[in-house]
GROMACS .gro file of C-alpha atoms in nm:
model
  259
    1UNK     CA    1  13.648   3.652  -8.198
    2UNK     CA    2  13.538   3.771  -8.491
    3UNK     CA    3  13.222   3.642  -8.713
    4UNK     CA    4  13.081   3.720  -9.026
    5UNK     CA    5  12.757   3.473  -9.136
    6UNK     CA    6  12.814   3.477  -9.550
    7UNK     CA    7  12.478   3.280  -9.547
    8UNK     CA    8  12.361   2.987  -9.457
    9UNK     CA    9  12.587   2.772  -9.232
   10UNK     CA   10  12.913   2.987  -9.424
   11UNK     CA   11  13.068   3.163  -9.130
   12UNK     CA   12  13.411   3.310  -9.127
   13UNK     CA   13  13.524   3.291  -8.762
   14UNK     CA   14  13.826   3.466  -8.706
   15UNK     CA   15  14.011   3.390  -8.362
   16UNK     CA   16  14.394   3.394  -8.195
   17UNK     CA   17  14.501   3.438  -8.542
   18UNK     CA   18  14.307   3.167  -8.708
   19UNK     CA   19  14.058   3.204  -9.021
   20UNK     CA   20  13.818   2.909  -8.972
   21UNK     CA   21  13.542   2.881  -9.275
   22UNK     CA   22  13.218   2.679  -9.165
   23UNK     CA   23  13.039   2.435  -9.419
   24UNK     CA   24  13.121   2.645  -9.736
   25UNK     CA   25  12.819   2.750  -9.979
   26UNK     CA   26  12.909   3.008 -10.214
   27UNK     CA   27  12.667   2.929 -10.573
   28UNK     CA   28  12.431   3.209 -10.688
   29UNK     CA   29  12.052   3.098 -10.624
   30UNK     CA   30  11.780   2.983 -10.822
   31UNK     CA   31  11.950   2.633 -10.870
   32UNK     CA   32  11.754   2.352 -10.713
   33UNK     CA   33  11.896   2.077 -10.533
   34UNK     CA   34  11.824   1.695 -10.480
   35UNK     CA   35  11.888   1.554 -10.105
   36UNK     CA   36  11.821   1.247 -10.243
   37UNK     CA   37  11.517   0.989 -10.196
   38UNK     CA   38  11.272   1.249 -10.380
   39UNK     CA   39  11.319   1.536 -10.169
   40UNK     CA   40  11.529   1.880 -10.291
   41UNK     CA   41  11.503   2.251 -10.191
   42UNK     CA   42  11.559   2.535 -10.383
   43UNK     CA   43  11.873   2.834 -10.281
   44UNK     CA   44  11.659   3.181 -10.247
   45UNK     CA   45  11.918   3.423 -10.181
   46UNK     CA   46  12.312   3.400 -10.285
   47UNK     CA   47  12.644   3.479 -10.054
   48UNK     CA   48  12.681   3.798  -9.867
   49UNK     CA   49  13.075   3.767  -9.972
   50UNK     CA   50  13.203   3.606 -10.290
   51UNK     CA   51  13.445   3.304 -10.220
   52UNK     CA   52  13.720   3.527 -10.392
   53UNK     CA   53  13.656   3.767 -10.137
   54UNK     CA   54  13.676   3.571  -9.840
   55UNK     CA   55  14.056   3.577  -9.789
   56UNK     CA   56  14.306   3.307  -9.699
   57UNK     CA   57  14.143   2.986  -9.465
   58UNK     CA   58  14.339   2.777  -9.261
   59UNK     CA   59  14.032   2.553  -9.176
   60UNK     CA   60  13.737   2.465  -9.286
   61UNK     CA   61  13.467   2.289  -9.066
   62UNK     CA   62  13.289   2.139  -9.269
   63UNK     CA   63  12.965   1.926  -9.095
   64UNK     CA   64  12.890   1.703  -9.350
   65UNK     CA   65  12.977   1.706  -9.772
   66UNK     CA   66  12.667   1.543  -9.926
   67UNK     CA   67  12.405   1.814  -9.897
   68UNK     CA   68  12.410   2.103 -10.156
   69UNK     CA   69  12.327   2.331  -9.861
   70UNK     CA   70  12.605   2.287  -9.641
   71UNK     CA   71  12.887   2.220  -9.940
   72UNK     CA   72  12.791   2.344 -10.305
   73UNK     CA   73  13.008   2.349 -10.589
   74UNK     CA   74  13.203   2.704 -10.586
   75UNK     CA   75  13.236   2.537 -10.200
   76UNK     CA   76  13.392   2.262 -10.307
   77UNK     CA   77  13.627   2.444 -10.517
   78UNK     CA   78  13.728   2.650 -10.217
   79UNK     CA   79  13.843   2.329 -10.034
   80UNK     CA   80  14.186   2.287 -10.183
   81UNK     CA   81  14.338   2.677 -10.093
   82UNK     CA   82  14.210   2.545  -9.718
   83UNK     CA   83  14.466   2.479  -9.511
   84UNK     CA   84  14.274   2.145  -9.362
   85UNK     CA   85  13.940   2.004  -9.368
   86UNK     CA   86  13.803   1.850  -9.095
   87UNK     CA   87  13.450   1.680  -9.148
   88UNK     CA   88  13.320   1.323  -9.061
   89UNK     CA   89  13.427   1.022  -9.173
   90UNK     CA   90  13.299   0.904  -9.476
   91UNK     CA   91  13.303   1.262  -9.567
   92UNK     CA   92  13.652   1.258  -9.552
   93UNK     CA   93  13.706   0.902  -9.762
   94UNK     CA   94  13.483   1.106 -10.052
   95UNK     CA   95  13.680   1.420 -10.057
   96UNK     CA   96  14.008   1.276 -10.023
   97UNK     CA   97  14.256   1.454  -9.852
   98UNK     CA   98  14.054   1.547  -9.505
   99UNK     CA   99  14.090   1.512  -9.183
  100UNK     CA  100  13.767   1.260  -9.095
  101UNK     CA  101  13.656   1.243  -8.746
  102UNK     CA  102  13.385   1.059  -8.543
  103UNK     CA  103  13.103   1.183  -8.307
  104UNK     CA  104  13.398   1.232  -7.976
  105UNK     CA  105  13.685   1.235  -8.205
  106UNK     CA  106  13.942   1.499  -8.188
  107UNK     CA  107  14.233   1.659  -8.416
  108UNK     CA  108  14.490   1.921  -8.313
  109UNK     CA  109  14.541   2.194  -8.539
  110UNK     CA  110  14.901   2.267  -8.492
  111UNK     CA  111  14.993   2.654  -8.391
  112UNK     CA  112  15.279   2.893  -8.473
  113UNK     CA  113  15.415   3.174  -8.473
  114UNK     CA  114  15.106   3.440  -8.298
  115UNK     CA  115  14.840   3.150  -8.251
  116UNK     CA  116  14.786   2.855  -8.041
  117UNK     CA  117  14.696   2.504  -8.169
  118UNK     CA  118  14.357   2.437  -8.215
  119UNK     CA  119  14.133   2.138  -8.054
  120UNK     CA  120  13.881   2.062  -8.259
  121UNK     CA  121  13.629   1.766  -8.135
  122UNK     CA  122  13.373   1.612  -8.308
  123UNK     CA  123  13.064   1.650  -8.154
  124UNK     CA  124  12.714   1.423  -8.209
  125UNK     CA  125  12.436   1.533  -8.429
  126UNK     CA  126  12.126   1.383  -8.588
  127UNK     CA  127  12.048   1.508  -8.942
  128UNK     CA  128  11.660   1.383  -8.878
  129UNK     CA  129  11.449   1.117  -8.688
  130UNK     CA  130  11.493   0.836  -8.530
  131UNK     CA  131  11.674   0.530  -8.803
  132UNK     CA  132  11.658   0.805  -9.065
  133UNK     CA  133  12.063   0.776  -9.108
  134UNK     CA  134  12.068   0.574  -9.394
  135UNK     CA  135  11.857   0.860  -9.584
  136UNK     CA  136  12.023   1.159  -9.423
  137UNK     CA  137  12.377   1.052  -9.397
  138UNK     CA  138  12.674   1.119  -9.120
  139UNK     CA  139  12.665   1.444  -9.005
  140UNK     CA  140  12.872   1.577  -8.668
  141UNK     CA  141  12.902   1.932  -8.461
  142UNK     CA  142  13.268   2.073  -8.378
  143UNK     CA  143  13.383   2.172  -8.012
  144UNK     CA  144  13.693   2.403  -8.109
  145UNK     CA  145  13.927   2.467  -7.813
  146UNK     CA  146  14.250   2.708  -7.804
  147UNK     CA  147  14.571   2.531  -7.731
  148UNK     CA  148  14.471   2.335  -7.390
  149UNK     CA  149  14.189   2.521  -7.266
  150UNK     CA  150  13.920   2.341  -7.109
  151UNK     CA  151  13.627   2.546  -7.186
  152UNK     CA  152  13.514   2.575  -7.564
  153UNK     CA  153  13.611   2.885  -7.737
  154UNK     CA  154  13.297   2.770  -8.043
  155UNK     CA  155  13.065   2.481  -8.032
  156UNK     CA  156  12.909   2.463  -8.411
  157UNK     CA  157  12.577   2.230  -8.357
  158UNK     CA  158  12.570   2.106  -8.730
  159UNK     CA  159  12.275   1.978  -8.877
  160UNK     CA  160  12.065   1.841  -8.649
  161UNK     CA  161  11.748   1.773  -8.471
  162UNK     CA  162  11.771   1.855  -8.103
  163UNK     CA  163  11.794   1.469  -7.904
  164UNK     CA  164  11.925   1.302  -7.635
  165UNK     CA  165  12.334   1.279  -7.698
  166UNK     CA  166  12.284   1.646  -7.830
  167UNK     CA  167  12.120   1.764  -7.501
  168UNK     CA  168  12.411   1.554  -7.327
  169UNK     CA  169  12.662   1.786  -7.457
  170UNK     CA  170  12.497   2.089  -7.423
  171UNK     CA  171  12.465   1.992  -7.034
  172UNK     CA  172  12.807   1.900  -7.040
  173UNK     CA  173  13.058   2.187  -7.183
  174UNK     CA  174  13.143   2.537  -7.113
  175UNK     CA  175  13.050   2.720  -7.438
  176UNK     CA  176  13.177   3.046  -7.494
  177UNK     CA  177  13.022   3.128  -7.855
  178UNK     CA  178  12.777   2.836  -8.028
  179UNK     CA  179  12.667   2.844  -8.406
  180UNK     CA  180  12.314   2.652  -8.393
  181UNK     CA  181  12.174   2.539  -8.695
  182UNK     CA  182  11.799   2.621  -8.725
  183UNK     CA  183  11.526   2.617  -8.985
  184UNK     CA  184  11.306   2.324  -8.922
  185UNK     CA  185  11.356   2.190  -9.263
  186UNK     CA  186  11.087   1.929  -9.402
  187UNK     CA  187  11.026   1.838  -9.743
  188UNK     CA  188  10.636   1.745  -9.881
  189UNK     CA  189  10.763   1.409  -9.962
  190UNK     CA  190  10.810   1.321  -9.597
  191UNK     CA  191  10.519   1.500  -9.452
  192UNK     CA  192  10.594   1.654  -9.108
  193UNK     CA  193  10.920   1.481  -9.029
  194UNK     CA  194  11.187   1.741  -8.951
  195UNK     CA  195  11.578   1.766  -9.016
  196UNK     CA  196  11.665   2.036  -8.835
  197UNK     CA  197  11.600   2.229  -8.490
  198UNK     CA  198  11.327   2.457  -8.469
  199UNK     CA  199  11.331   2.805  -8.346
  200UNK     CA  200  11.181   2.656  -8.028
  201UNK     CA  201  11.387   2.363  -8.031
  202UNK     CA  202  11.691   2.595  -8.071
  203UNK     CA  203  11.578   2.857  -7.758
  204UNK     CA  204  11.564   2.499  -7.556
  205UNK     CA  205  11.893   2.407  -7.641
  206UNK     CA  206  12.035   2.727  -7.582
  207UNK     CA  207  11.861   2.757  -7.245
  208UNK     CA  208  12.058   2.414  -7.140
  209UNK     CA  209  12.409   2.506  -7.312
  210UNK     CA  210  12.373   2.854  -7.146
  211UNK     CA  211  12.680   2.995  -7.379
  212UNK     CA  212  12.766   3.342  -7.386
  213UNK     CA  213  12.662   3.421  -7.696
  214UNK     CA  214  12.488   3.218  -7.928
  215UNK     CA  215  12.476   3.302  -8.330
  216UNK     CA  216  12.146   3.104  -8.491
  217UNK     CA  217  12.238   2.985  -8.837
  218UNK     CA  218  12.155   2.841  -9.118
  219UNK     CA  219  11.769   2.925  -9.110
  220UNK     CA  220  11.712   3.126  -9.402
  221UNK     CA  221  11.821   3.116  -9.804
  222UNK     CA  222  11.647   2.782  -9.849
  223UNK     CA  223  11.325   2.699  -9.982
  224UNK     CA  224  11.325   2.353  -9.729
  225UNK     CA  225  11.331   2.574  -9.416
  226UNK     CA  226  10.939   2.550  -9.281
  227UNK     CA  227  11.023   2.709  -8.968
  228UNK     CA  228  11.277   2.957  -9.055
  229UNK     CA  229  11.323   3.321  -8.984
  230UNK     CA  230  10.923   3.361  -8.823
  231UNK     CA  231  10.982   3.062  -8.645
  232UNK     CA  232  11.302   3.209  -8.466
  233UNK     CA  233  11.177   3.536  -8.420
  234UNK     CA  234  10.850   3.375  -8.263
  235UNK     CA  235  11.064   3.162  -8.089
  236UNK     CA  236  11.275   3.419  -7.901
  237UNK     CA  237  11.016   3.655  -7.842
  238UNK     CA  238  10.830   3.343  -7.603
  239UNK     CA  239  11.205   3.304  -7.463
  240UNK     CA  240  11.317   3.355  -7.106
  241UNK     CA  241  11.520   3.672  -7.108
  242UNK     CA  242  11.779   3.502  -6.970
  243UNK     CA  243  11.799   3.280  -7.351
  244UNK     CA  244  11.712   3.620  -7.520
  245UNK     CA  245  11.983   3.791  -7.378
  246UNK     CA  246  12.272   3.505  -7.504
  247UNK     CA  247  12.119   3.563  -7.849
  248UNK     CA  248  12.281   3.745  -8.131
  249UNK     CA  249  12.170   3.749  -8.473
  250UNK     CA  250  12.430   3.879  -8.757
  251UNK     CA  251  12.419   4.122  -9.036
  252UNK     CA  252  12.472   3.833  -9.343
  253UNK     CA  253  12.841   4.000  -9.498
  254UNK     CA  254  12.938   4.215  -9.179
  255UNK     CA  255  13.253   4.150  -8.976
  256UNK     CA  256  13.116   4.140  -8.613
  257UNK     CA  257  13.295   4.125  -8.308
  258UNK     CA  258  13.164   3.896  -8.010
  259UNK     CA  259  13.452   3.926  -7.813
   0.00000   0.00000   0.00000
């Protein structure tokens, strides 16, 4: 497997012959952005790879549409040249066109010719506290499996603050690479409430999930992330060695193997 973190959630995973594109952001920064109900964030830093550069996708992941962070407008525009979209539900009634999938849902990716058919299950996630859906919207993870492989080849957390059914599922699969989502957002308007894992949060998670390699993303770029990249690195450094160890943080716009 092959990974390059464009910035943000944007990761190119490359894998049996697939090109999978996670939650595409591709604008320049300085533009602010409204997550609706008062609250916005601003983009600090741009992609490590232009969209034009990114090559050919035959998937993109995408965790949820309706935040500027996770889909922005040059990411929309990538989303036709995708081969599919997968994303949740109402996501995909908005877009048109996608492949929409509940929290234990699952869609097969058909193979071919030098690559096996992808599994791709919808996994839970909670985009802030408790009865904050209506604000934050639908958001899932993605379990992707090769052909009929038990064990998941890359669990991608999504959005989420770390809670029960999240826990459940990180006690409950074999995880070969995971993507988790960091940051800690929180916006003034809403005080101390948090969107997002933590860096601590995140070390906890990875401690139960126990993967073999897990990529932190999505934790820096933003002007919403309070916790961000001190946060992680404070994070790790109080870590058990045996959570250290499973960590691997990318070089934004490098092609790294994690086979």
């Amino acid at each position: 497997m092959i990974l390059t973190h464009i910035g943000g959630p944007t990761v190119l995973i490359e894998v049996d012959g697939w090109r999978l594109l996670t939650d595409p952001t591709f604008d320049p920064p300085g533009e602010r952005y409204s997550f609706g109900w008062g609250s916005s964030s601003v983009k600090l830093t741009g992609p490590a790879v232009a969209p034009e550069d990114v090559g050919p996708v035959d998937a993109v992941l995408l965790t949820h549409d309706h935040h500027g962070d996770n889909l922005d407008v040059a990411g929309r525009a990538l989303l036709p040249s995708a081969g599919t979209v997968v994303t949740t539900v109402s996501g995909s009634r908005r877009l048109g066109g996608a492949v929409g999938l509940a929290a234990g849902a699952t869609t097969v990716l058909p193979g071919g010719p030098g690559r096996p058919s992808l599994s791709v299950t919808a996994t839970p996630a909670r985009h802030g506290p408790p009865l904050s859906h209506p604000i934050v919207g639908d958001v899932v993870g993605f379990a992707v499996r090769l052909a009929d492989a038990s064990a998941v080849a890359l669990w991608i957390t999504g959005d989420t603050v770390l809670f029960g059914p999240l826990r459940q599922v990180a006690s409950s699969l074999a995880v070969d690479v995971a993507l988790v989502h960091v940051g800690g957002v929180r916006f003034g308007i809403t005080g101390p409430v948090r969107y997002t894992m933590t860096g601590r949060e995140a070390v906890s998670l990875i401690g139960t999930l126990r993967p073999r390699i897990a990529v932190p993303v999505h934790y820096e770029g933003w002007s919403h992330f309070a916790d961000g990249p001190a946060g992680l690195d404070a994070a790790l450094a109080a870590a058990p060695g045996d959570v250290r160890s499973r960590v691997r943080r990318l070089e934004l716009g490098t092609a790294t193997s994690v086979a």
